[in-house]
Short mmCIF file of C-alpha atoms in Angstrom, two decimals:
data_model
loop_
_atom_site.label_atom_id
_atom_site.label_comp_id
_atom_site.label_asym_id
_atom_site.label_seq_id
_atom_site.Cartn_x
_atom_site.Cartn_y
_atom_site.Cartn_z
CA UNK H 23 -79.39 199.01 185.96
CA UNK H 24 -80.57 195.74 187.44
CA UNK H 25 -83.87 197.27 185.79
CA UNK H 26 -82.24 197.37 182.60
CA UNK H 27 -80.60 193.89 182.34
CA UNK H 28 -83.52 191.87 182.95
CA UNK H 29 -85.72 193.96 180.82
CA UNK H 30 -82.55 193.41 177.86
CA UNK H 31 -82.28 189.99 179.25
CA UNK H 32 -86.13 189.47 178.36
CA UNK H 33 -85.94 191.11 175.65
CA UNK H 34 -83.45 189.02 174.51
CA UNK H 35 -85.46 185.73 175.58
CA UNK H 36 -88.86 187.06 173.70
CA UNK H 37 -87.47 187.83 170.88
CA UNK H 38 -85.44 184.05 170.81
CA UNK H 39 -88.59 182.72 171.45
CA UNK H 40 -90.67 184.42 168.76
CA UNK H 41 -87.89 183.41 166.56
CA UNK H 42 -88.24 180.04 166.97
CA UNK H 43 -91.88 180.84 167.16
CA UNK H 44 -91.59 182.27 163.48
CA UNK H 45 -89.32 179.41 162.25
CA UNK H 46 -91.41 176.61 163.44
CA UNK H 47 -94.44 178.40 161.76
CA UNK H 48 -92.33 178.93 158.64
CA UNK H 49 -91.60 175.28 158.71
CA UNK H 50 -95.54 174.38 159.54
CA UNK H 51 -96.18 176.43 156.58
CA UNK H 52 -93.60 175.21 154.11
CA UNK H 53 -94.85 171.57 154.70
CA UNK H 54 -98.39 171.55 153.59
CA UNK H 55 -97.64 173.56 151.06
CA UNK H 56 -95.05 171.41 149.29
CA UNK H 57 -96.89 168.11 150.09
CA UNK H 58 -99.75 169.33 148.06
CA UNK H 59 -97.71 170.42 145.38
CA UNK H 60 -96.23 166.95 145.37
CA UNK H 61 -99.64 165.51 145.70
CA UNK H 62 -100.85 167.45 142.48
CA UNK H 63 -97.37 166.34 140.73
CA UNK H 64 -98.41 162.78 140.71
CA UNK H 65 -101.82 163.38 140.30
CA UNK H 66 -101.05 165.14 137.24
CA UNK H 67 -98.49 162.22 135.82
CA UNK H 68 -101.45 160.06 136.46
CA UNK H 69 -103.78 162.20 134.28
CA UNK H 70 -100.99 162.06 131.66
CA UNK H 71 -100.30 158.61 131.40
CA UNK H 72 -103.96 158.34 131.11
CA UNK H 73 -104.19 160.65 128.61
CA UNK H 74 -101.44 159.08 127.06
CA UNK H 75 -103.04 155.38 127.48
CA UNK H 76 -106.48 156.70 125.93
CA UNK H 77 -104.72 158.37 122.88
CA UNK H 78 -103.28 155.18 122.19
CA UNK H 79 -106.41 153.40 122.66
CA UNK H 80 -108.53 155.60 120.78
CA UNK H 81 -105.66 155.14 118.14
CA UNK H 82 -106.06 151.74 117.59
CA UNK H 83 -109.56 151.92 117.73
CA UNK H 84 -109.73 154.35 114.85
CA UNK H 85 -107.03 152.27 112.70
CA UNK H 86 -109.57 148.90 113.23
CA UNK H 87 -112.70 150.68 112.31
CA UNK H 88 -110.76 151.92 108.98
CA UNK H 89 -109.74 148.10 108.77
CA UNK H 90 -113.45 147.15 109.25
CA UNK H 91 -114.50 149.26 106.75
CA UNK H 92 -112.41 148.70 104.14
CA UNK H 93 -113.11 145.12 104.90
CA UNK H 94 -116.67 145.42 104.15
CA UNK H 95 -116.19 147.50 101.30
CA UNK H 96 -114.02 145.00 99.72
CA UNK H 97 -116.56 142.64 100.34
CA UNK H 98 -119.44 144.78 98.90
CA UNK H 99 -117.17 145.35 95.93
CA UNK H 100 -116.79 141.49 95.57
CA UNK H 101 -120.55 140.50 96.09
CA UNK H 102 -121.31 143.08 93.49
CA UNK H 103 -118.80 141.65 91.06
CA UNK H 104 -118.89 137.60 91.44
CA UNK H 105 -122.84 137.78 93.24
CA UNK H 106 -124.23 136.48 89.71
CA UNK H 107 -121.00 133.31 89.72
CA UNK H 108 -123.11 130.60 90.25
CA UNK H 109 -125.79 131.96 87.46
CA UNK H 110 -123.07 132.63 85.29
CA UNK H 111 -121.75 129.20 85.63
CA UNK H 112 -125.14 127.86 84.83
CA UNK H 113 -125.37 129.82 81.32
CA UNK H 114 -122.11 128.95 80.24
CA UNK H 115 -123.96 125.45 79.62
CA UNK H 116 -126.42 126.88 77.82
CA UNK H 117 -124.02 128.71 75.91
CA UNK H 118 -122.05 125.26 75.21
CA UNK H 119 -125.35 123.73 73.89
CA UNK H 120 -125.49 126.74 71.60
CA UNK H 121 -122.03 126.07 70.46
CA UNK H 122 -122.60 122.75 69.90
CA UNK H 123 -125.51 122.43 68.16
CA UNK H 124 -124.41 125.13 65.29
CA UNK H 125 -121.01 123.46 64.77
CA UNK H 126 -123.19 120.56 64.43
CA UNK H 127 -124.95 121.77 60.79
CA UNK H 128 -123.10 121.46 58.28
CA UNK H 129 -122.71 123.85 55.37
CA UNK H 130 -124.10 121.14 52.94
CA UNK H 131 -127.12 120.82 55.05
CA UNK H 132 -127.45 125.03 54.54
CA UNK H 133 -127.05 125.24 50.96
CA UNK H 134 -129.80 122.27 50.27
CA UNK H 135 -133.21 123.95 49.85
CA UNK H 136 -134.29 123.65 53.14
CA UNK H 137 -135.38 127.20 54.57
CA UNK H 138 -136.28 125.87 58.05
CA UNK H 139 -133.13 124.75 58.92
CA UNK H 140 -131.43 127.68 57.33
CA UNK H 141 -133.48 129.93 59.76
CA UNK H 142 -133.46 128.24 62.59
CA UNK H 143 -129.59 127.88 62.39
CA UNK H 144 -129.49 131.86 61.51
CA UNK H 145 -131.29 132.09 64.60
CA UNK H 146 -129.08 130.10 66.71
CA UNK H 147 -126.02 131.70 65.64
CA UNK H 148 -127.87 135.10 66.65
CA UNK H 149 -128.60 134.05 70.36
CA UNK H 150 -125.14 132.68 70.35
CA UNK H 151 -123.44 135.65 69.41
CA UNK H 152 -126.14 137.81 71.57
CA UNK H 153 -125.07 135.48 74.50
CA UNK H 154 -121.56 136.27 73.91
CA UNK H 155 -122.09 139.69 74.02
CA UNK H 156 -123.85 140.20 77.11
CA UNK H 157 -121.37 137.86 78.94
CA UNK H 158 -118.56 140.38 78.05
CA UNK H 159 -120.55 142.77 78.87
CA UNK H 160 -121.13 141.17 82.69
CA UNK H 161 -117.39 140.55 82.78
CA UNK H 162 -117.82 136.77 81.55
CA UNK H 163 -115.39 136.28 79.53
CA UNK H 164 -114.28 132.62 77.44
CA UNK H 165 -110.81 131.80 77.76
CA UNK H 166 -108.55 130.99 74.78
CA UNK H 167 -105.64 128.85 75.88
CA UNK H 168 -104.80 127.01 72.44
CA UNK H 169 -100.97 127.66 71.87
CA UNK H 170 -100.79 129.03 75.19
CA UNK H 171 -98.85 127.51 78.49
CA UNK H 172 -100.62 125.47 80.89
CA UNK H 173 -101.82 127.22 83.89
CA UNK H 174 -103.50 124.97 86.83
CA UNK H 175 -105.82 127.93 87.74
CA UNK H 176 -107.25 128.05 85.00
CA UNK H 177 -107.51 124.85 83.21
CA UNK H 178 -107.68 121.02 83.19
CA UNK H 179 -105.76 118.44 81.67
CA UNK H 180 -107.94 116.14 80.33
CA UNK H 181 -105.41 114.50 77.29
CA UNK H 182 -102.11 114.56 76.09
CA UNK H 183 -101.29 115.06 72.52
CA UNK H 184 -98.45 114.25 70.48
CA UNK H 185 -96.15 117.81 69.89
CA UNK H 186 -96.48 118.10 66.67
CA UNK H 187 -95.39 121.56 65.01
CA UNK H 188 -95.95 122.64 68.98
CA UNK H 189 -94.14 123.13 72.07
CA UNK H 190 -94.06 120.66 74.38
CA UNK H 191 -96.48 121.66 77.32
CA UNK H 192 -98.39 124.17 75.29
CA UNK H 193 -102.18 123.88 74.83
CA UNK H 194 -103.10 121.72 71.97
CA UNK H 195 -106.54 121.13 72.03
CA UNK H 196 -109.65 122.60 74.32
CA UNK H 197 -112.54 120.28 74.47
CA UNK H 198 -114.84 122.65 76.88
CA UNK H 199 -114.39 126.09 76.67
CA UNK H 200 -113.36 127.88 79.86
CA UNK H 201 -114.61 131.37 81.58
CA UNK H 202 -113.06 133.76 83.63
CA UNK H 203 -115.82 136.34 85.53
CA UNK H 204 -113.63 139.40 86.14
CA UNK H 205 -110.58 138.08 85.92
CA UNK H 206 -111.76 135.09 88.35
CA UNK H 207 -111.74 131.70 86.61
CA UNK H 208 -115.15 130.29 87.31
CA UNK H 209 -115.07 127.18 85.16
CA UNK H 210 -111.64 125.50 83.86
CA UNK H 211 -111.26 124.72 80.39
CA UNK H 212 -110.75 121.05 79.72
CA UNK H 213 -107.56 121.23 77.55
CA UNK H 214 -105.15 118.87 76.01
CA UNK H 215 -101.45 119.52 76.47
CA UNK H 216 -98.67 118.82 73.71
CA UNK H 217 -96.31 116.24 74.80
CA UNK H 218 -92.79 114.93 73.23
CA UNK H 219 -93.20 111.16 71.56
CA UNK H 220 -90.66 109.01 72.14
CA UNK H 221 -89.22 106.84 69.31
#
């Protein structure tokens, strides 16, 4: 019997001590395992928010590249439209000279028997009219303010005229034509604006 208790007795001890055995090993277990799943928790928020930081990124890059290029398209667009201003402003004085020099002959001086003067003026008035038409067909296009408002964009006050049979700040008189080059005013008409008298 004295057999049998100390055998039960360690037993009883071995088995309380692989128990504990088991539970610390359980425990030894359990902890690696759930630190590296913690580990590779945060790792992976980091990878999101990085994710999440280079979406936006990449976002904004995209939207200023489409700003770029509609930026330079714009400006292509532009170039391609107003490129020929400054020549443009250059013929519209030859175009004046034309003007000019036709209103000059008068119909008296046309109806004498002088065929030179009758031709050349024919030919004038051709190259005139040609000039016209291949400035509206550029987009050049002469302005014609008379009876219209005053607009500072687009012309210049050079006089003031009595309102006579006119509003008062309407456009008289023009004494140098204007031009507009797609809708762009590229030389202000020199205009004289209708103004109340006083008595």
């Amino acid at each position: 019997m004295a057999i049998r208790g100390s055998v039960s007795l360690f037993s009883t001890a071995v088995h309380q001590k692989n128990t504990g055995e088991d539970s610390v090993t359980e425990d030894s277990q359990e902890d690696p395992h759930t630190g590296t799943i913690r580990a590779l928790e945060q790792r992976a928020n980091k990878l999101e928010e990085q994710v999440r930081d280079l979406s936006e990124r990449c976002r904004l890059a995209v939207a200023d590249s489409e700003n770029v290029r509609k930026k330079t398209q714009k400006f292509v667009e532009d170039a391609k439209l107003f490129g020929i201003q400054s020549f443009c402003r250059d013929l519209v004085e030859v175009a004046d000279i034309l003007e000019k020099t036709t209103e000059n002959v008068s119909e008296q001086d046309l109806v004498d028997q002088n065929p030179t003067l009758k031709m050349l003026f024919e030919g004038l008035s051709l190259v005139e009219s040609k000039l016209q038409y291949v400035f509206n067909k550029h987009g050049l296009q002469k302005m014609t303010p008379v009876g219209g408002r005053y607009d500072p964009y687009d012309h210049e006050i050079v006089c003031h005229v009595p309102a006579e049979n006119v509003q008062p700040g309407t456009i008289a008189v023009v004494s140098l034509d204007g031009y507009k080059l797609h809708g762009r005013t590229i030389r202000h008409a020199h205009v004289g604006v209708a103004v109340e008298t006083q008595e």
